[in-house]
PDB file of C-alpha atoms in Angstrom:
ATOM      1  CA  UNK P 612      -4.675  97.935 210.709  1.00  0.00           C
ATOM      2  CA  UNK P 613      -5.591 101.262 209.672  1.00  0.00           C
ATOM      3  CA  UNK P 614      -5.768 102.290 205.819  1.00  0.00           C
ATOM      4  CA  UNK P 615      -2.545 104.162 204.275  1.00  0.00           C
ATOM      5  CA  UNK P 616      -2.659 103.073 200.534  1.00  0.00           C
ATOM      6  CA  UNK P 617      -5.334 103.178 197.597  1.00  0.00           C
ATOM      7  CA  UNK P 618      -6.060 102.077 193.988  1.00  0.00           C
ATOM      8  CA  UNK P 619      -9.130 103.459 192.020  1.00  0.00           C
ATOM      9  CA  UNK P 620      -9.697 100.729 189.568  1.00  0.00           C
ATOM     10  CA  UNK P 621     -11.609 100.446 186.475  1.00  0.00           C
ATOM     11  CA  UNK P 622     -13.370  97.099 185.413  1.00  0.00           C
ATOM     12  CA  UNK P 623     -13.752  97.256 181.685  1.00  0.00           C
ATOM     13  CA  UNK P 624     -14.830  95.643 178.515  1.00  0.00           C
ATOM     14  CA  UNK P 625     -17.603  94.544 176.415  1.00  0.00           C
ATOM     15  CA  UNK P 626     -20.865  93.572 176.995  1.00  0.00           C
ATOM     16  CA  UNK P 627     -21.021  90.219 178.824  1.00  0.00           C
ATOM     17  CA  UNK P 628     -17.714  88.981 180.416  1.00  0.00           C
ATOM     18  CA  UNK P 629     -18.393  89.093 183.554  1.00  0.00           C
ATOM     19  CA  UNK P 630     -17.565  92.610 184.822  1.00  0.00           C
ATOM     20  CA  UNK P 631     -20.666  93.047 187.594  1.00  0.00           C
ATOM     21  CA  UNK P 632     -20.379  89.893 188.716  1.00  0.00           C
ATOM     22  CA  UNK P 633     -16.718  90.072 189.709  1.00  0.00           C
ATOM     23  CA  UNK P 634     -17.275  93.458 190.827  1.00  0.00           C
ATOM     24  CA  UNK P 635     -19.725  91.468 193.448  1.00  0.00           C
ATOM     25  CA  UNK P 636     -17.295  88.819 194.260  1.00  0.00           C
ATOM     26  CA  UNK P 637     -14.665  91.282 194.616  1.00  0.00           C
ATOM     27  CA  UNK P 638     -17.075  93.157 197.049  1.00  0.00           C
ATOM     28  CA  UNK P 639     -18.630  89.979 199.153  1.00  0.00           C
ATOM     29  CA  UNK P 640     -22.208  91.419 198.077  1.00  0.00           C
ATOM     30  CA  UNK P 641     -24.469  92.196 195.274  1.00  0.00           C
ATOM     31  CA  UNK P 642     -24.015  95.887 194.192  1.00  0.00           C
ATOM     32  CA  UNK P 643     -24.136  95.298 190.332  1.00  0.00           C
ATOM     33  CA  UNK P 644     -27.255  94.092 188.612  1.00  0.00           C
ATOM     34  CA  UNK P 645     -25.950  91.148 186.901  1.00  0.00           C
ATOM     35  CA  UNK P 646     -27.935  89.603 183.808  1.00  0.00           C
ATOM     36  CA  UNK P 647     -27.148  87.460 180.232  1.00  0.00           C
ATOM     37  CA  UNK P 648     -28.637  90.590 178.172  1.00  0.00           C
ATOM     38  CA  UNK P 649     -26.151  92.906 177.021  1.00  0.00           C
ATOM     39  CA  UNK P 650     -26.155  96.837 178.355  1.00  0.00           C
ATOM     40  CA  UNK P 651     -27.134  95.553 181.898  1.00  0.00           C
ATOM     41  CA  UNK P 652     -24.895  98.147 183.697  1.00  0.00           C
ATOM     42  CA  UNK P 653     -25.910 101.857 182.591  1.00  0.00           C
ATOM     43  CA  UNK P 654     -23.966 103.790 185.099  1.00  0.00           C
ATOM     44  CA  UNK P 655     -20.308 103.789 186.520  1.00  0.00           C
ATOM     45  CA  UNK P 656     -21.120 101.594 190.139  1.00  0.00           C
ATOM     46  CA  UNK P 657     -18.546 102.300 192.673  1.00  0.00           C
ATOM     47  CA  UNK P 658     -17.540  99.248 195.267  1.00  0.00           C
ATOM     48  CA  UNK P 659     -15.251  99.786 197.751  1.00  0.00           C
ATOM     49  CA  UNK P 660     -12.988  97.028 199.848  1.00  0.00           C
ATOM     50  CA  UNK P 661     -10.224  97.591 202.538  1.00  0.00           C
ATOM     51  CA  UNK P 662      -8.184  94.841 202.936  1.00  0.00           C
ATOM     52  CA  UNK P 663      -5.088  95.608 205.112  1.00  0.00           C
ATOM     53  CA  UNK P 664      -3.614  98.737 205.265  1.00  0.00           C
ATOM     54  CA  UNK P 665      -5.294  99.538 201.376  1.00  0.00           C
ATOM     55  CA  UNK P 666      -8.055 100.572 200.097  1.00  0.00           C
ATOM     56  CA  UNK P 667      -9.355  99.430 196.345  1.00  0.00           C
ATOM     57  CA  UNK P 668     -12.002 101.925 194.982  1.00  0.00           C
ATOM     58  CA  UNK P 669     -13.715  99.564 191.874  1.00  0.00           C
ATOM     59  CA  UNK P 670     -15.811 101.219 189.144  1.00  0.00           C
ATOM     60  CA  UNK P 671     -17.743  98.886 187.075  1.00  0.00           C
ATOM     61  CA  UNK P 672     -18.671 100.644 183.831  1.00  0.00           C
ATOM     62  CA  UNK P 673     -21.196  99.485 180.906  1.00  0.00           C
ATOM     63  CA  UNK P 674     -19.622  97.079 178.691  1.00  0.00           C
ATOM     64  CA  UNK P 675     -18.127  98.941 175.674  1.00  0.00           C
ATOM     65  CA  UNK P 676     -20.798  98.544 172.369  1.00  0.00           C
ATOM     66  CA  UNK P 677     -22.327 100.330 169.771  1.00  0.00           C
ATOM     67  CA  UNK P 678     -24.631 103.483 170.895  1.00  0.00           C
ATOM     68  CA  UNK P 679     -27.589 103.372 169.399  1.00  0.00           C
ATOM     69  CA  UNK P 680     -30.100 105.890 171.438  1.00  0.00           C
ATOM     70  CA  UNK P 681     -28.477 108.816 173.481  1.00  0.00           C
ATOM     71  CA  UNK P 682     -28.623 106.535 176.530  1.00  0.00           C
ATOM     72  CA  UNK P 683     -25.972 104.308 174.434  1.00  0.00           C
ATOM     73  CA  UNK P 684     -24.173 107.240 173.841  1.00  0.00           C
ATOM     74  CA  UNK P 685     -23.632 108.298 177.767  1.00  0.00           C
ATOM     75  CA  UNK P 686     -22.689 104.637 178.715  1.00  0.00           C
ATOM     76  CA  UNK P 687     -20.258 104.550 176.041  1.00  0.00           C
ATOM     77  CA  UNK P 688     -18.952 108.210 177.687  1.00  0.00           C
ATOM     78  CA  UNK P 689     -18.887 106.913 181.206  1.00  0.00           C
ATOM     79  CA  UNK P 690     -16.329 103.780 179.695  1.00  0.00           C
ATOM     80  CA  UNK P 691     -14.461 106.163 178.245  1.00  0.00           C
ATOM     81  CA  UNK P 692     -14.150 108.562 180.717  1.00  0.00           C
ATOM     82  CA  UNK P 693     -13.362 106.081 183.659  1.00  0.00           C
ATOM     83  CA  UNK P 694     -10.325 104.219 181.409  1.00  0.00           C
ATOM     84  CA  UNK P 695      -8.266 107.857 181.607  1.00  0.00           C
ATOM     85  CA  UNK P 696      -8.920 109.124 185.472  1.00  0.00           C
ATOM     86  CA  UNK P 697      -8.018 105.883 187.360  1.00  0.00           C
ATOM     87  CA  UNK P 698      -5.336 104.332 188.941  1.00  0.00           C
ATOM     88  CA  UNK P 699      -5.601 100.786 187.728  1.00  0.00           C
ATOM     89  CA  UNK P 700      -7.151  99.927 184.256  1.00  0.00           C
ATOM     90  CA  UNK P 701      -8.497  96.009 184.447  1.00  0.00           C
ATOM     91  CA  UNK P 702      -9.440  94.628 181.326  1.00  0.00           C
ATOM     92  CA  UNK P 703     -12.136  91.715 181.464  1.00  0.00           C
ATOM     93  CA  UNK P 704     -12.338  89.521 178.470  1.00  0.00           C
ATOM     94  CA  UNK P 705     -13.584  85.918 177.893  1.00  0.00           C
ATOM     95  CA  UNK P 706     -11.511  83.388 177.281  1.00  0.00           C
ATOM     96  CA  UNK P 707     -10.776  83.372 173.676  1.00  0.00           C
ATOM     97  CA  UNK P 708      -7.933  84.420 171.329  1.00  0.00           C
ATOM     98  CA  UNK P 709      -9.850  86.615 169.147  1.00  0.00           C
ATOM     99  CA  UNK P 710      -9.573  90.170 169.835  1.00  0.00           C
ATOM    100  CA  UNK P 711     -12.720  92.119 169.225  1.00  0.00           C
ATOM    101  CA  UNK P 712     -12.691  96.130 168.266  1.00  0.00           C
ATOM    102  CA  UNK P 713     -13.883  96.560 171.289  1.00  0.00           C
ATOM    103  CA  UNK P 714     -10.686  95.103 173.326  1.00  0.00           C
ATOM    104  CA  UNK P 715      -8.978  97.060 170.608  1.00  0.00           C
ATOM    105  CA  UNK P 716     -10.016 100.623 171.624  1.00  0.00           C
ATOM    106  CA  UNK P 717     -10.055  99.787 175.460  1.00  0.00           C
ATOM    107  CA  UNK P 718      -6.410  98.159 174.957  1.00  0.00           C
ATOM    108  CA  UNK P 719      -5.743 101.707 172.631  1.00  0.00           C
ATOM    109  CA  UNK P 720      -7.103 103.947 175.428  1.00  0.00           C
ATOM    110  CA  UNK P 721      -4.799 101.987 178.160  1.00  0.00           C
ATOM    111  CA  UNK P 722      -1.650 102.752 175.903  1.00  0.00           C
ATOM    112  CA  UNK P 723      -2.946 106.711 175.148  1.00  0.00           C
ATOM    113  CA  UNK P 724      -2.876 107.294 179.250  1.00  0.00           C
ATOM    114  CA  UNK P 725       0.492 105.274 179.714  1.00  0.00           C
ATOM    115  CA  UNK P 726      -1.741 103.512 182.549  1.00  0.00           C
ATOM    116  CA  UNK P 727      -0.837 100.334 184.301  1.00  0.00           C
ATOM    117  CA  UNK P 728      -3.184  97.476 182.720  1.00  0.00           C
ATOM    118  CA  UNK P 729      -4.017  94.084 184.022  1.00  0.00           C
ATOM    119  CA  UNK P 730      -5.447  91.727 181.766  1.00  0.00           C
ATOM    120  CA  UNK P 731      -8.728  89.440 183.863  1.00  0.00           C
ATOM    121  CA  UNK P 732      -9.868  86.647 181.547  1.00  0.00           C
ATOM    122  CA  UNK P 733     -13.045  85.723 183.208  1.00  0.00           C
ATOM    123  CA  UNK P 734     -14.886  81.927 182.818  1.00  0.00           C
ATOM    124  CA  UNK P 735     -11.758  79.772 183.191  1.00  0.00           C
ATOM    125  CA  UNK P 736     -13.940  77.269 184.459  1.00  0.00           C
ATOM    126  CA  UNK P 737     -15.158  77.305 180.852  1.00  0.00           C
ATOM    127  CA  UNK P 738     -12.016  75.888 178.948  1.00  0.00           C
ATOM    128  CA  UNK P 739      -8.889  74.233 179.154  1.00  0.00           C
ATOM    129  CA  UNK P 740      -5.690  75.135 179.972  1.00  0.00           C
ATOM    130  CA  UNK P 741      -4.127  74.793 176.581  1.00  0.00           C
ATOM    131  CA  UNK P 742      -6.589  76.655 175.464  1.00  0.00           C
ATOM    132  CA  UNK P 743      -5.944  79.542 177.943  1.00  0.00           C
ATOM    133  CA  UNK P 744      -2.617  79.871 176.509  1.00  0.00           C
ATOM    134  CA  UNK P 745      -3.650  81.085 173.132  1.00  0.00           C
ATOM    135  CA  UNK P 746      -5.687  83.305 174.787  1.00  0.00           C
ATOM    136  CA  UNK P 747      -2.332  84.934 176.806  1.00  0.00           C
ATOM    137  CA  UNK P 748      -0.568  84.614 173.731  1.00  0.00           C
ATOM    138  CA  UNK P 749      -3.163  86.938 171.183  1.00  0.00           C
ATOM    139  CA  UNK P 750      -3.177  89.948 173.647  1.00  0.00           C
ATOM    140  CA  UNK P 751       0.102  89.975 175.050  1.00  0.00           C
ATOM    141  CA  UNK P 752       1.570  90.216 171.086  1.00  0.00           C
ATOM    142  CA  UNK P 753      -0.856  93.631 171.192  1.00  0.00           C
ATOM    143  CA  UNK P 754      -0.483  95.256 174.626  1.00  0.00           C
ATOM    144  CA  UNK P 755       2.569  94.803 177.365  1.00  0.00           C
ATOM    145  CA  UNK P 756      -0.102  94.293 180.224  1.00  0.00           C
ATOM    146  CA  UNK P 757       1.639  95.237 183.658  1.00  0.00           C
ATOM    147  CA  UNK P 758      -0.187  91.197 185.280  1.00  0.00           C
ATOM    148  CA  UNK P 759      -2.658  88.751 183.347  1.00  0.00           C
ATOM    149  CA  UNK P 760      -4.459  87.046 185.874  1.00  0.00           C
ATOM    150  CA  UNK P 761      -7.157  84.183 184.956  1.00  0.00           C
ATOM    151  CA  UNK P 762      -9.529  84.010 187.109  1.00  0.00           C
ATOM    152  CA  UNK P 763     -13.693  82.597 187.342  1.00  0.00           C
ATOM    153  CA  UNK P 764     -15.551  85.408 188.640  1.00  0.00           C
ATOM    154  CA  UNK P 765     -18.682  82.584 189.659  1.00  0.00           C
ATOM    155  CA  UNK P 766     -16.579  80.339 191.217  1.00  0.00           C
ATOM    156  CA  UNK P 767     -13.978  82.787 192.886  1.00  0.00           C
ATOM    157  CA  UNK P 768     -11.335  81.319 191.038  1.00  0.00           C
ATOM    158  CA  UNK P 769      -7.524  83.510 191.636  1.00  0.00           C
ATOM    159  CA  UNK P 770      -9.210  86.530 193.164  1.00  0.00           C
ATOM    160  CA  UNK P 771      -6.565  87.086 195.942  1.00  0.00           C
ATOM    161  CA  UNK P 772      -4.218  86.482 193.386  1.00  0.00           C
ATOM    162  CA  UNK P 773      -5.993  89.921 191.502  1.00  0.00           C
ATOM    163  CA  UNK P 774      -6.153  91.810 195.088  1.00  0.00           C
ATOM    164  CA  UNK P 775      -2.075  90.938 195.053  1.00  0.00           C
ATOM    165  CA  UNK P 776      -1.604  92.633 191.585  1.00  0.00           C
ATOM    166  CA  UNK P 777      -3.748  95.679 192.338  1.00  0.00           C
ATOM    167  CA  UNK P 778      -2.122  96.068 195.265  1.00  0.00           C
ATOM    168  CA  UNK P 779       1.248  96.927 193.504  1.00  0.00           C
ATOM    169  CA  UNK P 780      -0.290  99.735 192.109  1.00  0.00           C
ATOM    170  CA  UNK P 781      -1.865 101.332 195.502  1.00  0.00           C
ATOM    171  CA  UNK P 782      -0.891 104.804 196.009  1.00  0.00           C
ATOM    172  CA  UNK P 783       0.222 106.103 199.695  1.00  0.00           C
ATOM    173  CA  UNK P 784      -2.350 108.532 200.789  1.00  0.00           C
ATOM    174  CA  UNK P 785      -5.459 109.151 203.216  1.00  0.00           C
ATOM    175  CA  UNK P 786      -8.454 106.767 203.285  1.00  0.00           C
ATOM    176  CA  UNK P 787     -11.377 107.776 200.728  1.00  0.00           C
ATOM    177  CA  UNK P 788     -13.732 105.995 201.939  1.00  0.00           C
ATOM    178  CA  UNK P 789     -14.845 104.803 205.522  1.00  0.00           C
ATOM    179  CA  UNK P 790     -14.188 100.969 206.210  1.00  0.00           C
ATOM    180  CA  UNK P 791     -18.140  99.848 207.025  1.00  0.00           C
ATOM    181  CA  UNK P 792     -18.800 101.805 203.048  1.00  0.00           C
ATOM    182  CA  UNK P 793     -19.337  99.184 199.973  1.00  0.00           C
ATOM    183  CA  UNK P 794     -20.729 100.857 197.373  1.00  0.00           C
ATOM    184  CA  UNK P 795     -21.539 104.541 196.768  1.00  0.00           C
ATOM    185  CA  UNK P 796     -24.855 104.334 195.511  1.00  0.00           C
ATOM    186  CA  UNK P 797     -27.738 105.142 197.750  1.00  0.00           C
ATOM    187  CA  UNK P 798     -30.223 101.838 198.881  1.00  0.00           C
ATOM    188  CA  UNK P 799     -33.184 103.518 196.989  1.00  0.00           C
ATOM    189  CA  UNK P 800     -31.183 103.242 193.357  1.00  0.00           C
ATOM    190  CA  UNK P 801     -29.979  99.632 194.410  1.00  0.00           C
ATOM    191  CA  UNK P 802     -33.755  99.037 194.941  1.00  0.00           C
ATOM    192  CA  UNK P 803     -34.453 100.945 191.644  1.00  0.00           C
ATOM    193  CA  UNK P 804     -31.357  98.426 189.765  1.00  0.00           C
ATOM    194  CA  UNK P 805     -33.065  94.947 191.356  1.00  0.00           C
ATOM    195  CA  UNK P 806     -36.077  95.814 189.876  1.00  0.00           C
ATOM    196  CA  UNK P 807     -35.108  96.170 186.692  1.00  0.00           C
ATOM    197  CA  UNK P 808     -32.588  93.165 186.996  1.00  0.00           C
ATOM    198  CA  UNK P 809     -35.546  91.473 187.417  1.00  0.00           C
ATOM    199  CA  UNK P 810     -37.409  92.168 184.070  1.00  0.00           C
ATOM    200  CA  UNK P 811     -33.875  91.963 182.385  1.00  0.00           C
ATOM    201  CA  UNK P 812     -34.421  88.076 183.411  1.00  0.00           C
ATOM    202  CA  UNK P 813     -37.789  87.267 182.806  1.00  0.00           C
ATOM    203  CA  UNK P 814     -38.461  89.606 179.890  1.00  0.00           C
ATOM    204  CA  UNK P 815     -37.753  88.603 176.444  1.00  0.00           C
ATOM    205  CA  UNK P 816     -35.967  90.612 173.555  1.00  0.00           C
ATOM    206  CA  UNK P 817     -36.143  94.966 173.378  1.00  0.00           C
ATOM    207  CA  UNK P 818     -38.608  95.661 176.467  1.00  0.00           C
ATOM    208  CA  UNK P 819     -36.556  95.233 179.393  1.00  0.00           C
ATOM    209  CA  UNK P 820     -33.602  97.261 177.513  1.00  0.00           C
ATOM    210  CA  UNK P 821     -36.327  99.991 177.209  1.00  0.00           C
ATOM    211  CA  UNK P 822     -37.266 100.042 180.874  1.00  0.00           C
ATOM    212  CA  UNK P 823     -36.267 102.938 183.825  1.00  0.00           C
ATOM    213  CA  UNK P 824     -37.370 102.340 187.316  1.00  0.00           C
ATOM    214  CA  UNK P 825     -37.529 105.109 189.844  1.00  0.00           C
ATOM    215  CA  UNK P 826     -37.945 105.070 193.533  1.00  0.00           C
ATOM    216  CA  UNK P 827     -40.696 107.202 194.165  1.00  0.00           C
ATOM    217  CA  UNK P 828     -41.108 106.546 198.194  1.00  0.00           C
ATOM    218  CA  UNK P 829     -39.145 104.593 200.389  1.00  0.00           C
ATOM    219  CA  UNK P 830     -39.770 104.889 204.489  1.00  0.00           C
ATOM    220  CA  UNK P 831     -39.420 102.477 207.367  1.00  0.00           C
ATOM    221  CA  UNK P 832     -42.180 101.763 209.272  1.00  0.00           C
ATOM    222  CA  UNK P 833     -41.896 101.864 213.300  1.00  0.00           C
ATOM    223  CA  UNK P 834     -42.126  98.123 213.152  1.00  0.00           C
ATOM    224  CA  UNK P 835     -38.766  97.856 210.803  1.00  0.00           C
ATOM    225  CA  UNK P 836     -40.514  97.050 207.483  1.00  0.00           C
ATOM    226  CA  UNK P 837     -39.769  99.525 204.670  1.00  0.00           C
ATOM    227  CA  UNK P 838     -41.910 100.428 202.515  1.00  0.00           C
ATOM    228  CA  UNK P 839     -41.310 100.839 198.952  1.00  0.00           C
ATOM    229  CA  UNK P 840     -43.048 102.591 196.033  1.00  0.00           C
ATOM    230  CA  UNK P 841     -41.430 102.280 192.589  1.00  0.00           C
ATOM    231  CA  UNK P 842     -42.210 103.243 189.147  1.00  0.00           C
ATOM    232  CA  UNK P 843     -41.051 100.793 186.108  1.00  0.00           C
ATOM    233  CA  UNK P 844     -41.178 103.476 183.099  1.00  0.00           C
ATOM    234  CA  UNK P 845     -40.977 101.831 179.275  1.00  0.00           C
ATOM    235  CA  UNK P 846     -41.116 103.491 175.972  1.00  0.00           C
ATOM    236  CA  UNK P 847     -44.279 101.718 174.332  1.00  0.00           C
ATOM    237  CA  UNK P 848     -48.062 100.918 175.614  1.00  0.00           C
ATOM    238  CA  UNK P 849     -47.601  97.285 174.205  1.00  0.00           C
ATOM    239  CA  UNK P 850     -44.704  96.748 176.099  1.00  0.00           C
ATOM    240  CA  UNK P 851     -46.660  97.972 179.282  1.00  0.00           C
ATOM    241  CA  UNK P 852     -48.758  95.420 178.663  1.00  0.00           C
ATOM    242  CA  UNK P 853     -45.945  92.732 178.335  1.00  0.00           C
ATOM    243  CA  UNK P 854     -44.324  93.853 181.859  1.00  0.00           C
ATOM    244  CA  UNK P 855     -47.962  93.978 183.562  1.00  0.00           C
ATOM    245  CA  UNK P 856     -48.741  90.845 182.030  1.00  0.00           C
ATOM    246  CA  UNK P 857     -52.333  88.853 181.964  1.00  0.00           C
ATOM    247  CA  UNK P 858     -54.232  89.625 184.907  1.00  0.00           C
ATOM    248  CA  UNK P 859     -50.785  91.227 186.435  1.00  0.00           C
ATOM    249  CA  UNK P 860     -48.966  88.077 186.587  1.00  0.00           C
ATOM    250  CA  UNK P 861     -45.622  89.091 185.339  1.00  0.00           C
ATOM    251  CA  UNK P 862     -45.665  92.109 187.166  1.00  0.00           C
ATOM    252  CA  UNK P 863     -46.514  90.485 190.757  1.00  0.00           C
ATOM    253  CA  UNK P 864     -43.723  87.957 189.469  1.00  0.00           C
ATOM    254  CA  UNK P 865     -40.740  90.664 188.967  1.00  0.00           C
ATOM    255  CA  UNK P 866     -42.455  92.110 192.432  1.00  0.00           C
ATOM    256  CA  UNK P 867     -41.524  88.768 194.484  1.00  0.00           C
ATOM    257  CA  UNK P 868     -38.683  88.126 192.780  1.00  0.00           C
ATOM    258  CA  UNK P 869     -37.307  91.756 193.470  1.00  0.00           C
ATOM    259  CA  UNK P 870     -38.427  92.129 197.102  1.00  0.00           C
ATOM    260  CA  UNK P 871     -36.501  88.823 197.619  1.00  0.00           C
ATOM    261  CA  UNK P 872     -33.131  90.603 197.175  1.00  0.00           C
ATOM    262  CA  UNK P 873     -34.341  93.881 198.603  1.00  0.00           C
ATOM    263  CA  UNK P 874     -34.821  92.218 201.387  1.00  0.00           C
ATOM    264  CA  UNK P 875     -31.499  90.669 201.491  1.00  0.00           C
ATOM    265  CA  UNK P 876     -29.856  94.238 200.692  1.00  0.00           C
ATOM    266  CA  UNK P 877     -31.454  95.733 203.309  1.00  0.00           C
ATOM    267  CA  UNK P 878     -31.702  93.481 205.704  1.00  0.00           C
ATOM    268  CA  UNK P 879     -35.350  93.594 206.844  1.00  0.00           C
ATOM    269  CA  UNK P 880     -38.760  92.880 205.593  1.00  0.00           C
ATOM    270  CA  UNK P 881     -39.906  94.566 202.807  1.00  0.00           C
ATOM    271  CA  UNK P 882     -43.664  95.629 201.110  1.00  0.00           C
ATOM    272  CA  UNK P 883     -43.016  96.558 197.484  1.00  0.00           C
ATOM    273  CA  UNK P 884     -45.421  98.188 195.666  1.00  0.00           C
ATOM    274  CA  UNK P 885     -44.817  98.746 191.642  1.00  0.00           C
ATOM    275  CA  UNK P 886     -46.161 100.741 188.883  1.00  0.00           C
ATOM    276  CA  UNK P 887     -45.263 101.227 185.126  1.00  0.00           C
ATOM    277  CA  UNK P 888     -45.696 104.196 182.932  1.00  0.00           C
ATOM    278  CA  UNK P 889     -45.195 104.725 179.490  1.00  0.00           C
ATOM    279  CA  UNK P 890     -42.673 107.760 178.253  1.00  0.00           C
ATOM    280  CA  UNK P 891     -42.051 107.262 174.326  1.00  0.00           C
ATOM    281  CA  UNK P 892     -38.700 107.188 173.298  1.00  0.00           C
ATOM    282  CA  UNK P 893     -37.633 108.145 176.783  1.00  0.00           C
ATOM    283  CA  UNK P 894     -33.598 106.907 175.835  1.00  0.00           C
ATOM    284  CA  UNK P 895     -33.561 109.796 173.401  1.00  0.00           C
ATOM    285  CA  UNK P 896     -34.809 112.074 175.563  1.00  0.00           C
ATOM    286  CA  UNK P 897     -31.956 114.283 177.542  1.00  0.00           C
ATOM    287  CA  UNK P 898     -34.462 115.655 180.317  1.00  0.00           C
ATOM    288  CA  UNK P 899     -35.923 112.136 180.609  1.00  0.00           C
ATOM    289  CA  UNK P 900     -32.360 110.405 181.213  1.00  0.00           C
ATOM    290  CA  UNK P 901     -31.390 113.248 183.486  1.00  0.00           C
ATOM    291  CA  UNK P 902     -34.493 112.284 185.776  1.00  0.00           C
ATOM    292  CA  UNK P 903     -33.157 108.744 185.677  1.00  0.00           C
ATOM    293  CA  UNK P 904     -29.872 109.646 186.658  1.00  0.00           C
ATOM    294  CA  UNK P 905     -28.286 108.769 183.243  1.00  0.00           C
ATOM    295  CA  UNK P 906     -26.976 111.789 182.044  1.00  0.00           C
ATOM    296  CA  UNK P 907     -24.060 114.355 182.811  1.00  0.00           C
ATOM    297  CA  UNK P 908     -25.010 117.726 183.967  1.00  0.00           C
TER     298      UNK P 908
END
């Protein structure tokens, strides 16, 4: 069936409920960098699914905090800007009745654009049922959300139910994207994210949150294995230390770990080959971010 409808939808909210990983469920495969640390997602990821005749164009966007380095300040612009140029806003918030300010400004922005606005409360699998209610009954009393669907992202809990709702809100129109097309980011910055998903796990406290990796190289052999050369760059010379590690340990660690999934995204064997750098203060630093692709022109 060929596509003849589309909804551009934005996954929002703060920090930490869930949005990358449902973006990946909603997908069938990893796209988003998923992690427990907040500020995981830096950049607005684009996923795309055709189901039908329609086409849903998902953004996942930084969860919505407060900036405290000019690279907080452009995630908190990309959230911003995505909640007011889409079809579909979907708010993701965990499953409890208290309303946090930064609901409160998403839920704000929704109203300000007159957008249609599902409410997602992620981790069902997390409480009970009664429980769930008070959670329906706090934000419907401050937003008239257009569907509240519960749903567990992990255990793909009510996600056709969510394709159903979105698909109200599909537009008739061309195809954006072609069918075979998942996400619009090229395999080199997916390669760039899994690296630095990785020191998001097995790094403690500030140092992974200071970290930028780049691709450098990336070429397939004439034997199918790609070869990858990658940069991890981090503000401080202690905290190169930290991601090196004693005799290189934690760096040959985040190495495996990362080639592991590289290997899964691209579907052949993989030599990865990593470096780190130190650039002080490099979130601060407009020509810095730009060269990490986290800044507007």
């Amino acid at each position: 069936m060929s596509v003849t409808k589309s909804a551009i939808i934005s996954i929002v909210g703060r920090p930490n409920v869930g949005k990358s990983t449902l973006l990946n469920k909603l997908v069938g495969a990893k796209i988003a960098i998923v992690s427990n640390k907040p500020q995981t997602t830096r950049t607005r990821i684009t996923g795309v699914v055709s189901r039908g005749n329609c086409q849903f164009i998902f953004q996942d966007t930084p969860g919505l905090h407060k900036p405290r380095s000019r690279l907080g300040d452009y995630m908190v612009k990309v959230v911003r800007d995505t909640v007011s140029d889409v079809d579909i806003a979907a708010l993701v918030v965990e499953p409890t009745p208290k309303i946090g300010p930064a609901e409160q400004e998403l839920i704000d922005r929704m109203k300000e654009f007159h957008m249609p606005s599902i409410l997602i409360i992620n981790k069902i699998d997390t409480v009970k049922n009664e429980d769930l209610l008070a959670v329906i009954a706090a934000y419907s009393q401050v937003h008239d959300f257009d569907a509240v669907v519960p749903v567990s992202a992990v255990n793909e809990t009510n996600l056709d139910i969510l394709f159903e709702e979105f698909e109200k809100f599909a537009i008739e129109g061309p195809q954006l994207f072609p069918d075979d097309m998942l996400c619009d980011q090229p395999e080199r910055q997916l390669a760039a994210e899994i690296v630095r998903e990785k020191m998001l796990l097995l790094l403690d406290k500030e140092v992974p949150h200071g970290t930028a990796v780049a691709v450098e190289r990336m070429k397939e052999r004439e034997d199918g294995l790609v070869e990858i050369n990658a940069t991890i760059y981090c503000e401080k010379k202690s905290h190169k230390g930290i991601i090196i590690g004693k005799q290189g340990a934690m760096l040959k660690k985040i190495g495996a770990q990362a080639r592991v999934d590289i290997e899964e995204l691209l579907d052949t064997r993989v030599f990865l080959q990593l470096w780190v750098k130190v650039k002080e203060d490099w979130r601060n630093n407009q020509y810095q971010m730009r060269n990490f692709g986290y800044e507007d022109e």
